CSV table of C-alpha atoms in Angstrom, one decimal:
chain,number,residue,atom,x,y,z
T,5,GLU,CA,18.0,47.5,39.5
T,6,ASP,CA,15.1,45.9,41.3
T,7,PRO,CA,15.1,42.1,40.8
T,8,HIS,CA,11.3,42.0,40.9
T,9,HIS,CA,11.2,44.5,38.0
T,10,ARG,CA,13.6,42.2,36.0
T,11,ARG,CA,11.3,39.2,36.8
T,12,ASP,CA,8.2,41.1,35.5
T,13,ASN,CA,10.0,42.0,32.3
T,14,HIS,CA,11.0,38.4,31.8
T,15,ASN,CA,7.4,37.2,32.3
T,16,ASN,CA,6.1,39.9,29.9
T,17,ASN,CA,8.7,38.8,27.3
T,18,GLU,CA,7.6,35.1,27.7
T,19,ASN,CA,3.9,36.1,27.4
T,20,PHE,CA,4.7,38.2,24.3
T,21,ALA,CA,6.6,35.3,22.8
T,22,GLN,CA,3.7,32.9,23.5
T,23,CYS,CA,1.2,35.3,22.1
T,24,LYS,CA,3.4,35.7,19.0
T,25,ASN,CA,3.7,31.9,18.6
T,26,TRP,CA,0.0,31.6,19.0
T,27,ILE,CA,-0.7,34.2,16.3
T,28,ASN,CA,1.8,32.5,14.0
T,29,ALA,CA,0.3,29.1,14.6
T,30,ASN,CA,-3.2,30.4,13.9
T,31,ASN,CA,-2.0,32.1,10.7
T,32,ILE,CA,-0.4,28.9,9.6
T,33,SER,CA,-3.5,27.0,10.4
T,34,PHE,CA,-5.6,29.5,8.6
T,35,ARG,CA,-3.4,29.4,5.5
T,36,TRP,CA,-3.3,25.6,5.6
T,37,LYS,CA,-7.1,25.5,5.8
T,38,LYS,CA,-7.4,27.9,3.0
T,39,ARG,CA,-4.9,25.9,1.0
T,40,THR,CA,-6.6,22.7,1.7
T,41,LYS,CA,-10.0,24.2,0.7
T,42,LYS,CA,-8.5,25.4,-2.5
T,43,MET,CA,-6.9,22.0,-3.2
T,44,SER,CA,-10.2,20.2,-2.5
T,45,LYS,CA,-11.9,22.5,-5.0
T,46,GLN,CA,-9.2,21.8,-7.6
T,47,ILE,CA,-9.5,18.0,-7.0
T,48,LYS,CA,-13.2,18.2,-7.3
T,49,ALA,CA,-13.0,20.2,-10.5
T,50,SER,CA,-10.4,17.9,-12.0
T,51,SER,CA,-12.4,14.8,-11.1
T,52,VAL,CA,-15.5,16.2,-12.8
T,53,LEU,CA,-13.5,17.1,-15.9
T,54,PHE,CA,-11.8,13.7,-16.0
T,55,SER,CA,-15.1,11.8,-15.5
T,56,ILE,CA,-16.7,13.7,-18.5
T,57,ILE,CA,-14.0,12.8,-21.0
T,58,PRO,CA,-14.8,9.0,-21.3
T,59,LEU,CA,-18.5,9.9,-21.5
T,60,ILE,CA,-18.2,12.2,-24.5
T,61,PRO,CA,-17.9,9.5,-27.3
T,62,PRO,CA,-20.9,7.4,-26.2
T,63,SER,CA,-22.9,10.6,-25.6
T,64,VAL,CA,-22.2,11.9,-29.2
T,65,LEU,CA,-23.1,8.5,-30.6
T,66,LEU,CA,-26.3,8.4,-28.6
T,67,ILE,CA,-27.3,11.8,-29.8
T,68,ASN,CA,-26.7,10.7,-33.4
T,69,VAL,CA,-28.7,7.5,-33.0
T,70,ILE,CA,-31.6,9.1,-31.1
T,71,ASP,CA,-31.7,12.1,-33.4
T,72,ASP,CA,-34.8,13.8,-31.9
T,73,PRO,CA,-35.3,12.4,-28.5
T,74,ILE,CA,-38.4,14.4,-27.5
T,75,GLN,CA,-40.4,13.6,-30.6
T,76,ILE,CA,-39.3,9.9,-31.0
T,77,ALA,CA,-39.3,8.9,-27.3
T,78,VAL,CA,-42.3,10.8,-26.0
T,79,ILE,CA,-44.6,10.9,-28.9
T,80,LYS,CA,-43.8,7.6,-30.7
T,81,GLY,CA,-42.1,5.6,-28.1
T,82,TRP,CA,-44.4,5.7,-25.1
T,83,LYS,CA,-47.4,4.9,-27.2
T,84,SER,CA,-45.9,1.7,-28.3
T,85,MET,CA,-44.6,0.7,-24.9
T,86,SER,CA,-48.0,-1.0,-24.0
T,87,PHE,CA,-47.9,-4.7,-23.6
T,88,PHE,CA,-50.2,-5.3,-26.5
T,89,SER,CA,-51.5,-3.2,-29.4
T,90,SER,CA,-54.9,-1.7,-29.4
T,91,SER,CA,-55.8,-3.7,-32.5
T,92,SER,CA,-55.7,-7.0,-30.5
T,93,SER,CA,-58.5,-9.3,-31.5
T,94,LEU,CA,-60.2,-12.1,-29.7
T,95,PHE,CA,-61.8,-15.0,-31.4
T,96,GLU,CA,-63.5,-18.1,-30.0
T,97,ARG,CA,-62.6,-21.6,-31.1
T,98,VAL,CA,-65.2,-24.4,-30.5
T,99,GLY,CA,-63.9,-27.0,-28.0
T,100,ASP,CA,-63.5,-30.7,-28.5
T,101,GLU,CA,-65.3,-33.6,-27.0
T,102,GLY,CA,-66.1,-31.9,-23.7
T,103,GLY,CA,-67.8,-29.0,-25.3
T,104,GLU,CA,-65.4,-26.6,-23.7
T,105,SER,CA,-64.3,-23.5,-25.6
T,106,ASP,CA,-60.9,-21.8,-25.5
T,107,ILE,CA,-60.5,-18.1,-25.8
T,108,ILE,CA,-57.4,-17.4,-27.8
T,109,GLU,CA,-55.9,-14.0,-27.9
T,110,ASP,CA,-54.5,-13.1,-31.2
T,111,THR,CA,-52.2,-10.2,-30.5
T,112,GLU,CA,-49.6,-8.3,-32.4
T,113,ARG,CA,-46.7,-6.8,-30.4
T,114,ILE,CA,-45.6,-3.4,-31.5
T,115,ILE,CA,-41.9,-3.1,-30.9
T,116,PRO,CA,-40.9,0.4,-29.8
T,117,PRO,CA,-38.3,2.1,-32.1
T,118,VAL,CA,-34.7,1.7,-31.1
T,119,GLU,CA,-34.4,5.4,-30.4
T,120,ALA,CA,-37.3,5.3,-27.9
T,121,GLN,CA,-35.8,2.3,-26.1
T,122,LEU,CA,-32.4,4.0,-25.9
T,123,PHE,CA,-34.0,7.2,-24.6
T,124,ALA,CA,-35.8,5.2,-21.9
T,125,TYR,CA,-32.6,3.5,-20.8
T,126,VAL,CA,-30.8,6.8,-20.6
T,127,CYS,CA,-33.6,8.2,-18.3
T,128,ILE,CA,-33.3,5.1,-16.0
T,129,ALA,CA,-29.5,5.5,-16.0
T,130,ILE,CA,-29.8,9.1,-14.9
T,131,LEU,CA,-32.2,8.1,-12.1
T,132,GLY,CA,-29.7,5.4,-11.1
T,133,TYR,CA,-27.0,8.0,-10.8
T,134,ILE,CA,-29.1,10.2,-8.7
T,135,ALA,CA,-30.2,7.4,-6.4
T,136,THR,CA,-26.7,6.0,-5.9
T,137,ASN,CA,-25.1,9.5,-5.3
T,138,ASN,CA,-27.7,10.2,-2.6
T,139,LEU,CA,-27.7,6.8,-1.0
T,140,ILE,CA,-24.0,6.3,-0.5
T,141,PRO,CA,-23.5,8.8,2.3
T,142,LYS,CA,-26.5,7.3,4.1
T,143,ILE,CA,-25.3,3.7,3.8
T,144,LYS,CA,-21.8,4.8,4.8
T,145,THR,CA,-23.0,5.7,8.3
T,146,TYR,CA,-24.5,2.2,8.7
T,147,THR,CA,-21.4,0.4,7.6
T,148,LEU,CA,-19.3,2.5,10.0
T,149,LYS,CA,-21.6,1.7,12.9
T,150,LYS,CA,-21.3,-2.1,12.1
T,151,GLY,CA,-17.6,-1.9,11.9
T,152,ILE,CA,-17.4,-2.6,8.2
T,153,SER,CA,-14.5,-0.1,7.7
T,154,GLY,CA,-10.8,0.1,7.2
T,155,LYS,CA,-7.8,2.3,7.1
T,156,ASP,CA,-6.3,3.9,4.0
T,157,ILE,CA,-2.8,2.3,3.8
T,158,GLY,CA,-1.8,4.9,1.3
T,159,LYS,CA,-2.2,7.7,3.9
T,160,LYS,CA,0.3,6.3,6.5
T,161,GLY,CA,2.1,9.0,8.4
T,162,THR,CA,-0.6,11.6,7.7
T,163,SER,CA,-3.3,13.1,10.0
T,164,VAL,CA,-5.9,10.8,8.5
T,165,GLU,CA,-4.1,7.5,8.8
T,166,ASP,CA,-6.2,6.4,11.7
T,167,LYS,CA,-9.5,7.6,10.2
T,168,ASP,CA,-12.1,4.8,9.6
T,169,ILE,CA,-13.3,4.7,6.0
T,170,ALA,CA,-16.5,2.7,5.2
T,171,GLU,CA,-15.9,-0.4,3.2
T,172,ALA,CA,-18.0,-2.6,0.8
T,173,LEU,CA,-19.9,0.4,-0.5
T,174,GLY,CA,-20.0,-1.3,-3.9
T,175,ILE,CA,-23.2,-2.9,-2.5
T,176,VAL,CA,-25.0,0.4,-3.1
T,177,PRO,CA,-24.4,0.8,-6.9
T,178,GLY,CA,-24.9,-2.9,-7.3
T,179,ALA,CA,-28.3,-2.8,-5.6
T,180,ILE,CA,-29.4,0.3,-7.5
T,181,PHE,CA,-28.2,-1.3,-10.7
T,182,LEU,CA,-30.4,-4.3,-10.2
T,183,ILE,CA,-33.4,-2.1,-9.5
T,184,CYS,CA,-32.7,-0.2,-12.7
T,185,GLN,CA,-32.6,-3.4,-14.6
T,186,ILE,CA,-35.9,-4.6,-13.2
T,187,PHE,CA,-37.5,-1.4,-14.5
T,188,CYS,CA,-35.8,-1.9,-17.9
T,189,LEU,CA,-37.0,-5.5,-17.9
T,190,VAL,CA,-40.6,-4.4,-18.0
T,191,GLY,CA,-40.3,-2.7,-21.4
T,192,TYR,CA,-37.5,-4.9,-22.7
T,193,ALA,CA,-39.4,-8.2,-22.1
T,194,THR,CA,-42.5,-6.9,-24.0
T,195,SER,CA,-40.5,-5.8,-27.1
T,196,HIS,CA,-37.9,-8.6,-27.0
T,197,PRO,CA,-39.6,-11.7,-25.5
T,198,SER,CA,-37.0,-14.0,-27.0
T,199,LYS,CA,-34.3,-12.3,-24.9
T,200,LEU,CA,-36.1,-12.6,-21.6
T,201,LEU,CA,-34.2,-15.7,-20.6
T,202,ASP,CA,-30.9,-13.9,-21.3
T,203,VAL,CA,-31.9,-11.0,-19.2
T,204,ASN,CA,-32.9,-13.2,-16.2
T,205,SER,CA,-29.7,-15.3,-16.4
T,206,ALA,CA,-27.7,-12.1,-16.6
T,207,LEU,CA,-29.3,-10.6,-13.5
T,208,LEU,CA,-28.9,-13.9,-11.7
T,209,SER,CA,-25.2,-14.1,-12.4
T,210,ILE,CA,-24.6,-10.4,-11.5
T,211,CYS,CA,-26.7,-10.8,-8.3
T,212,PHE,CA,-24.7,-13.9,-7.3
T,213,MET,CA,-21.3,-12.1,-7.7
T,214,LEU,CA,-22.6,-9.1,-5.8
T,215,PHE,CA,-23.5,-11.3,-2.9
T,216,LEU,CA,-20.2,-13.1,-3.2
T,217,GLY,CA,-18.2,-9.9,-3.2
T,218,PHE,CA,-20.1,-8.5,-0.1
T,219,THR,CA,-19.5,-11.7,1.9
T,220,ASP,CA,-15.9,-11.6,0.9
T,221,ASP,CA,-15.6,-8.1,2.3
T,222,VAL,CA,-17.2,-9.2,5.5
T,223,LEU,CA,-15.7,-12.7,5.9
T,224,ASP,CA,-12.5,-12.4,3.8
T,225,TRP,CA,-12.7,-15.5,1.7
T,226,PRO,CA,-9.5,-17.4,0.8
T,227,TRP,CA,-8.2,-17.0,-2.8
T,228,ARG,CA,-9.2,-20.6,-3.8
T,229,TYR,CA,-12.9,-19.7,-3.3
T,230,LYS,CA,-12.5,-16.5,-5.2
T,231,LEU,CA,-11.3,-18.4,-8.2
T,232,PHE,CA,-13.9,-21.2,-8.0
T,233,LEU,CA,-17.1,-19.3,-7.2
T,234,PRO,CA,-17.1,-17.0,-10.3
T,235,SER,CA,-17.1,-20.1,-12.4
T,236,VAL,CA,-20.4,-21.1,-10.6
T,237,GLY,CA,-21.7,-17.6,-11.1
T,238,SER,CA,-21.2,-17.9,-14.9
T,239,LEU,CA,-23.2,-21.1,-15.2
T,240,PRO,CA,-26.6,-19.4,-15.7
T,241,LEU,CA,-25.0,-17.5,-18.7
T,242,LEU,CA,-23.6,-20.6,-20.2
T,243,CYS,CA,-26.7,-22.6,-19.8
T,244,CYS,CA,-28.9,-20.2,-21.8
T,245,TYR,CA,-26.2,-19.2,-24.3
T,246,LYS,CA,-27.7,-19.8,-27.8
T,247,GLY,CA,-25.0,-18.2,-30.0
T,248,SER,CA,-22.4,-19.6,-32.2
T,249,THR,CA,-19.5,-21.6,-30.7
T,250,SER,CA,-17.4,-21.1,-33.9
T,251,ILE,CA,-14.4,-18.8,-34.4
T,252,LEU,CA,-13.0,-17.1,-37.5
T,253,ILE,CA,-9.4,-18.0,-38.5
T,254,PRO,CA,-7.2,-15.1,-39.7
T,255,ILE,CA,-6.7,-15.1,-43.5
T,256,GLN,CA,-3.0,-15.5,-43.1
T,257,LEU,CA,-3.4,-18.8,-41.1
T,258,ARG,CA,-6.0,-20.6,-43.1
T,259,PHE,CA,-3.5,-22.4,-45.2
T,260,LEU,CA,-2.5,-24.4,-42.1
T,261,LEU,CA,-6.0,-25.9,-42.0
T,262,MET,CA,-7.0,-26.3,-45.7
T,263,GLN,CA,-4.9,-26.6,-48.8
T,264,GLU,CA,-6.4,-27.1,-52.3
T,265,GLY,CA,-9.7,-27.9,-50.8
T,266,GLU,CA,-8.4,-30.7,-48.5
T,267,LEU,CA,-7.7,-30.8,-44.8
T,268,THR,CA,-4.1,-30.6,-43.7
T,269,MET,CA,-2.4,-32.9,-41.2
T,270,LEU,CA,-3.0,-30.2,-38.5
T,271,SER,CA,-6.7,-30.1,-39.3
T,272,ARG,CA,-7.0,-33.9,-39.0
T,273,LEU,CA,-5.3,-33.7,-35.6
T,274,LEU,CA,-7.5,-30.9,-34.4
T,275,SER,CA,-10.6,-32.7,-35.6
T,276,HIS,CA,-10.4,-35.0,-32.6
T,277,VAL,CA,-11.2,-32.0,-30.4
T,278,VAL,CA,-12.8,-29.3,-32.7
T,279,THR,CA,-14.6,-29.2,-36.0
T,280,VAL,CA,-13.0,-27.6,-39.1
T,281,ASP,CA,-15.6,-26.4,-41.5
T,282,GLU,CA,-14.5,-27.7,-44.9
T,283,ASN,CA,-17.1,-25.7,-46.8
T,284,ALA,CA,-15.6,-22.5,-45.4
T,285,ASN,CA,-12.1,-23.4,-46.7
T,286,GLY,CA,-10.6,-23.4,-43.3
T,287,ALA,CA,-12.1,-20.0,-42.3
T,288,ILE,CA,-14.3,-21.3,-39.6
T,289,VAL,CA,-13.5,-23.7,-36.7
T,290,ASN,CA,-16.3,-24.9,-34.3
T,291,LEU,CA,-14.9,-25.2,-30.8
T,292,GLY,CA,-18.0,-26.6,-29.4
T,293,LEU,CA,-17.7,-27.3,-25.6
T,294,LEU,CA,-14.3,-25.6,-25.6
T,295,TYR,CA,-15.9,-22.3,-26.5
T,296,LEU,CA,-18.2,-22.6,-23.4
T,297,VAL,CA,-15.1,-23.3,-21.3
T,298,TYR,CA,-13.5,-20.2,-22.7
T,299,MET,CA,-16.5,-18.0,-21.8
T,300,GLY,CA,-16.5,-19.5,-18.3
T,301,MET,CA,-12.8,-18.5,-18.0
T,302,LEU,CA,-13.7,-15.1,-19.3
T,303,ALA,CA,-16.1,-14.6,-16.4
T,304,VAL,CA,-13.4,-15.6,-13.9
T,305,PHE,CA,-10.8,-13.4,-15.5
T,306,CYS,CA,-13.1,-10.3,-15.6
T,307,THR,CA,-14.1,-10.5,-12.0
T,308,ASN,CA,-10.5,-11.0,-10.7
T,309,ALA,CA,-8.6,-8.8,-13.2
T,310,ILE,CA,-10.2,-5.6,-11.8
T,311,ASN,CA,-9.7,-6.9,-8.3
T,312,ILE,CA,-5.9,-7.3,-8.6
T,313,TYR,CA,-5.4,-4.1,-10.6
T,314,ALA,CA,-6.4,-1.9,-7.7
T,315,GLY,CA,-5.2,-0.3,-4.5
T,316,ILE,CA,-5.3,3.4,-4.9
T,317,ASN,CA,-8.2,5.8,-4.6
T,318,GLY,CA,-10.4,5.8,-7.7
T,319,LEU,CA,-8.6,3.2,-9.7
T,320,GLU,CA,-11.1,0.2,-9.5
T,321,VAL,CA,-14.1,2.4,-10.2
T,322,GLY,CA,-12.3,4.6,-12.7
T,323,GLN,CA,-11.1,1.7,-14.9
T,324,SER,CA,-14.6,0.1,-14.8
T,325,TYR,CA,-16.2,3.4,-15.8
T,326,ILE,CA,-13.9,3.8,-18.8
T,327,ILE,CA,-14.4,0.2,-19.9
T,328,GLY,CA,-18.1,0.7,-19.6
T,329,CYS,CA,-18.0,3.8,-21.8
T,330,ALA,CA,-15.8,1.9,-24.4
T,331,VAL,CA,-18.4,-1.0,-24.5
T,332,LEU,CA,-21.1,1.6,-25.1
T,333,VAL,CA,-19.2,3.1,-28.0
T,334,HIS,CA,-18.9,-0.3,-29.6
T,335,ASN,CA,-22.6,-1.1,-29.1
T,336,LEU,CA,-23.8,2.2,-30.4
T,337,ILE,CA,-21.5,2.0,-33.5
T,338,GLU,CA,-23.0,-1.4,-34.3
T,339,ILE,CA,-26.6,-0.1,-33.7
T,340,GLY,CA,-25.9,2.9,-35.8
T,341,ASN,CA,-24.6,0.7,-38.7
T,342,ASN,CA,-27.8,-1.5,-38.4
T,343,SER,CA,-25.7,-4.6,-38.0
T,344,ASP,CA,-27.3,-8.1,-37.9
T,345,ASN,CA,-26.5,-8.3,-34.2
T,346,THR,CA,-28.5,-5.1,-33.3
T,347,GLU,CA,-30.8,-6.8,-30.8
T,348,ASN,CA,-27.8,-8.2,-28.8
T,349,HIS,CA,-26.1,-4.8,-28.8
T,350,LEU,CA,-29.3,-3.1,-27.6
T,351,PHE,CA,-29.4,-5.7,-24.8
T,352,SER,CA,-25.8,-4.7,-23.9
T,353,VAL,CA,-26.7,-0.9,-24.0
T,354,MET,CA,-29.6,-1.5,-21.6
T,355,ILE,CA,-27.2,-3.1,-19.1
T,356,MET,CA,-24.2,-0.8,-19.6
T,357,LEU,CA,-26.1,2.5,-19.4
T,358,SER,CA,-27.3,1.7,-15.9
T,359,PHE,CA,-23.9,0.4,-15.0
T,360,VAL,CA,-22.1,3.6,-16.2
T,361,GLY,CA,-24.7,5.7,-14.3
T,362,VAL,CA,-24.2,4.0,-10.9
T,363,THR,CA,-20.5,3.8,-11.4
T,364,LEU,CA,-20.1,7.5,-12.2
T,365,ALA,CA,-21.9,8.3,-8.9
T,366,LEU,CA,-19.6,5.9,-7.0
T,367,LEU,CA,-16.6,7.4,-8.6
T,368,GLY,CA,-17.4,10.8,-7.1
T,369,HIS,CA,-17.2,9.3,-3.6
T,370,ASN,CA,-14.2,7.0,-4.2
T,371,TRP,CA,-12.0,9.6,-6.0
T,372,TYR,CA,-9.0,10.9,-4.2
T,373,PRO,CA,-9.3,11.5,-1.2
T,374,ALA,CA,-11.7,8.6,-1.0
T,375,SER,CA,-14.6,8.9,1.5
T,376,VAL,CA,-15.6,5.3,0.9
T,377,PHE,CA,-13.9,2.0,-0.2
T,378,VAL,CA,-15.7,-0.1,-2.8
T,379,GLY,CA,-14.3,-3.4,-1.7
T,380,ASP,CA,-14.5,-6.7,-3.6
T,381,THR,CA,-18.2,-6.2,-3.8
T,382,TYR,CA,-17.8,-3.7,-6.6
T,383,CYS,CA,-14.9,-5.4,-8.3
T,384,TYR,CA,-16.9,-8.7,-8.7
T,385,PHE,CA,-20.1,-6.9,-9.6
T,386,ALA,CA,-18.3,-4.9,-12.3
T,387,GLY,CA,-16.3,-7.9,-13.7
T,388,MET,CA,-19.4,-10.1,-14.0
T,389,THR,CA,-21.3,-7.2,-15.7
T,390,PHE,CA,-18.7,-7.0,-18.4
T,391,ALA,CA,-18.7,-10.8,-18.8
T,392,VAL,CA,-22.5,-10.8,-19.1
T,393,VAL,CA,-22.6,-8.3,-21.9
T,394,GLY,CA,-19.6,-9.9,-23.7
T,395,ILE,CA,-21.1,-13.4,-23.6
T,396,LEU,CA,-24.8,-12.7,-24.1
T,397,GLY,CA,-24.1,-9.7,-26.4
T,398,HIS,CA,-21.9,-12.1,-28.6
T,399,PHE,CA,-18.8,-9.9,-28.6
T,400,SER,CA,-16.7,-11.5,-25.9
T,401,LYS,CA,-13.4,-11.1,-27.9
T,402,THR,CA,-14.1,-7.4,-28.3
T,403,VAL,CA,-14.5,-7.0,-24.6
T,404,LEU,CA,-11.1,-8.4,-24.1
T,405,LEU,CA,-9.6,-5.6,-26.2
T,406,PHE,CA,-10.8,-3.2,-23.6
T,407,PHE,CA,-9.0,-5.1,-20.9
T,408,ILE,CA,-5.5,-4.6,-22.3
T,409,PRO,CA,-4.1,-3.0,-19.0
T,410,GLN,CA,-5.7,-5.7,-16.9
T,411,ILE,CA,-4.2,-8.4,-19.2
T,412,ILE,CA,-0.8,-6.8,-19.0
T,413,ASN,CA,-1.1,-6.5,-15.2
T,414,PHE,CA,-2.2,-10.2,-14.9
T,415,ILE,CA,0.7,-11.5,-17.1
T,416,TYR,CA,3.2,-9.3,-15.3
T,417,SER,CA,1.9,-10.4,-11.9
T,418,THR,CA,1.9,-14.1,-12.8
T,419,PRO,CA,5.2,-15.0,-11.0
T,420,GLN,CA,3.8,-13.6,-7.7
T,421,LEU,CA,0.3,-14.9,-8.2
T,422,PHE,CA,1.6,-18.4,-8.7
T,423,LYS,CA,4.1,-18.1,-5.8
T,424,LEU,CA,7.2,-18.3,-8.1
T,425,VAL,CA,8.2,-15.1,-6.4
T,426,PRO,CA,7.2,-14.0,-2.8
T,427,CYS,CA,3.9,-12.3,-2.9
T,428,PRO,CA,3.0,-10.0,0.1
T,429,ARG,CA,-0.6,-9.7,1.1
T,430,HIS,CA,-0.6,-6.0,0.0
T,431,ARG,CA,1.3,-5.0,-3.0
T,432,LEU,CA,0.1,-1.4,-2.9
T,433,PRO,CA,2.6,1.5,-3.7
T,434,LYS,CA,4.6,2.8,-0.7
T,435,PHE,CA,3.6,6.2,0.6
T,436,ASN,CA,6.3,8.6,1.7
T,437,ALA,CA,4.8,10.9,4.4
T,438,GLU,CA,7.7,13.4,4.2
T,439,THR,CA,7.3,14.1,0.4
T,440,GLY,CA,3.7,13.2,0.0
T,441,LEU,CA,4.6,11.0,-3.0
T,442,MET,CA,4.1,7.3,-3.7
T,443,GLY,CA,6.9,4.9,-4.7
T,444,PRO,CA,7.0,1.3,-5.7
T,445,SER,CA,6.5,-1.2,-2.8
T,446,THR,CA,9.0,-4.0,-2.5
T,447,PHE,CA,9.7,-7.5,-1.0
T,448,SER,CA,12.9,-8.6,0.7
T,449,CYS,CA,15.2,-11.2,-0.7
T,450,ARG,CA,18.9,-12.4,-0.6
T,451,LYS,CA,21.5,-11.0,-2.8
T,452,ASP,CA,21.7,-14.2,-4.9
T,453,GLN,CA,17.9,-14.4,-5.4
T,454,TYR,CA,15.7,-13.2,-8.2
T,455,ARG,CA,18.6,-11.4,-10.0
T,456,TRP,CA,16.5,-11.3,-13.2
T,457,LEU,CA,14.1,-8.9,-11.4
T,458,LYS,CA,16.7,-6.6,-9.9
T,459,LYS,CA,18.1,-3.3,-11.2
T,460,GLN,CA,21.4,-4.0,-9.4
T,461,PRO,CA,22.7,-7.6,-8.8
T,462,ASP,CA,23.4,-6.9,-5.1
T,463,ASP,CA,19.9,-5.4,-4.3
T,464,THR,CA,18.1,-7.0,-1.4
T,465,GLU,CA,14.7,-5.4,-2.3
T,466,VAL,CA,12.7,-6.1,-5.4
T,467,ALA,CA,9.6,-4.1,-6.5
T,468,ASN,CA,6.3,-5.9,-6.5
T,469,MET,CA,5.2,-7.0,-9.9
T,470,THR,CA,2.1,-4.9,-10.7
T,471,VAL,CA,1.5,-2.3,-13.4
T,472,ILE,CA,1.0,0.3,-10.7
T,473,ASN,CA,4.5,-0.3,-9.3
T,474,LEU,CA,5.9,-0.5,-12.8
T,475,CYS,CA,4.5,2.9,-13.6
T,476,LEU,CA,6.2,4.4,-10.5
T,477,GLN,CA,9.5,2.7,-11.5
T,478,ILE,CA,9.3,4.1,-15.0
T,479,LEU,CA,7.9,7.6,-14.3
T,480,GLY,CA,9.3,8.1,-10.8
T,481,PRO,CA,7.4,8.9,-7.5
T,482,MET,CA,4.2,10.9,-7.8
T,483,SER,CA,1.2,11.7,-5.7
T,484,GLU,CA,-1.7,9.2,-5.4
T,485,LYS,CA,-4.1,11.4,-7.4
T,486,THR,CA,-1.5,11.9,-10.2
T,487,LEU,CA,-0.8,8.2,-10.3
T,488,CYS,CA,-4.5,7.4,-10.6
T,489,VAL,CA,-4.9,9.9,-13.4
T,490,VAL,CA,-1.9,8.5,-15.3
T,491,LEU,CA,-3.2,4.9,-15.0
T,492,LEU,CA,-6.7,5.9,-16.1
T,493,ALA,CA,-5.3,7.9,-19.0
T,494,PHE,CA,-3.5,4.7,-20.0
T,495,GLN,CA,-6.8,2.8,-19.7
T,496,ILE,CA,-8.5,5.3,-22.1
T,497,LEU,CA,-5.6,5.0,-24.5
T,498,CYS,CA,-5.8,1.2,-24.5
T,499,CYS,CA,-9.6,1.3,-25.0
T,500,GLY,CA,-9.1,3.6,-28.0
T,501,ILE,CA,-6.5,1.1,-29.4
T,502,GLY,CA,-9.0,-1.7,-28.8
T,503,LEU,CA,-11.6,0.1,-30.9
T,504,LEU,CA,-9.0,0.8,-33.6
T,505,ILE,CA,-8.1,-2.9,-33.7
T,506,ARG,CA,-11.8,-3.9,-33.8
T,507,TYR,CA,-12.8,-1.6,-36.7
T,508,LYS,CA,-9.6,-1.0,-38.7
T,509,VAL,CA,-6.8,-3.6,-38.0
T,510,ALA,CA,-9.3,-6.6,-38.0
T,511,ARG,CA,-10.0,-5.9,-41.7
T,512,LEU,CA,-6.5,-7.0,-42.5
T,513,PHE,CA,-7.0,-10.4,-40.9
T,514,PHE,CA,-10.6,-11.2,-41.5
T,515,ASP,CA,-13.1,-11.0,-44.4
T,516,GLY,CA,-15.5,-8.1,-44.4
């Protein structure tokens, strides 16, 4: 046989094999692209569905309150949105010694119906959603150009681990939110002039925290500043707070303060710090300055609780969105029941509708796989917004009922936060590139250390103490998207329990 012929056959076989491999590779690539495209459609559909669920209850309540939005808002509402009524009268008063005259305007303000105000706030919230959704991709390019970006630690070992993702995009919904509130302020100030100081102090506190969060994302402030500066940001709220500083004591505990119409020994001791209302038979205790301290601590907690309960795509924005919807449900229930606190709840609705609108737009970009990171900018902005409506809306204790997962996470994380247990800089779940699943992250220790945290006494690795890692320990490894959905479902459940406590369980402990 001719050796040249054998060599040609060998070359032909190699070419055929390379061609076959190339075809197989392209088929695999085509199938992978097709599968990826299908998965992205499923993720988008599931994210849309999941975002609608928390919005259903407040939407139903809004429809019930507004009743006929076109007739009420357009025909009745806008007519009364003028600064002064058409029946304003002017009369002249003769001046004093100098012979000057003062023109005094005797006006009667026509307050728009609640339905019209709610309809206006909904329209502004929708515009806020549209503006935020369209502006985020544009601002993202600027942050990437300026190097305000980061890597997704939860994607290590994948093809996108080195991809730069724009950070601090919480500045966009924050800025749009402030613009929405300025437009709301025009109508709200004319119909509720007594609340104008509250609105301005609220915007000042939120703006301060938005600025602090953005500078933190850029400059990376130490933790001691993160704890101190929110206290400063809450001062405008506390300075203009005009509500009660008293608390109700549960029926079952009132005997500890009053017995047979007389103060007990415990009441006399407490009287050095607080005031026990003897006329209320121990039902009311005025905390005075301590109540203001509590509200300042509430602002610090809200801003940091969201920040430490984070780390996976969509969790920070998702939990804030759900809490915002829960606050709206509470406000609308009170407005629908014509409670004595309706004006304060209307103030809260004005703020929360715009907040939910811009947050929903941000959630679409931060949902798995995230195209932007929200940073501390959004966490501080969201936390202070909840503190504002809780303090100035006079339902700060109810707001805490919607923070049950964040309270659990804070208590569970306390040993690491206070350095009783080693606390790594990042306590995010650990991603396994081979399985595509996330597992609990750990810190190293000796065999004889922290045995109370270990599953086995001889373990040298201990899981980081966060609710996210605890969820993975209990339910096992899962994908990042599934983990986020589970945690947000838990948030929805806890907000539902909070509403149940507020409207059902509370009746067992308090009058009325």
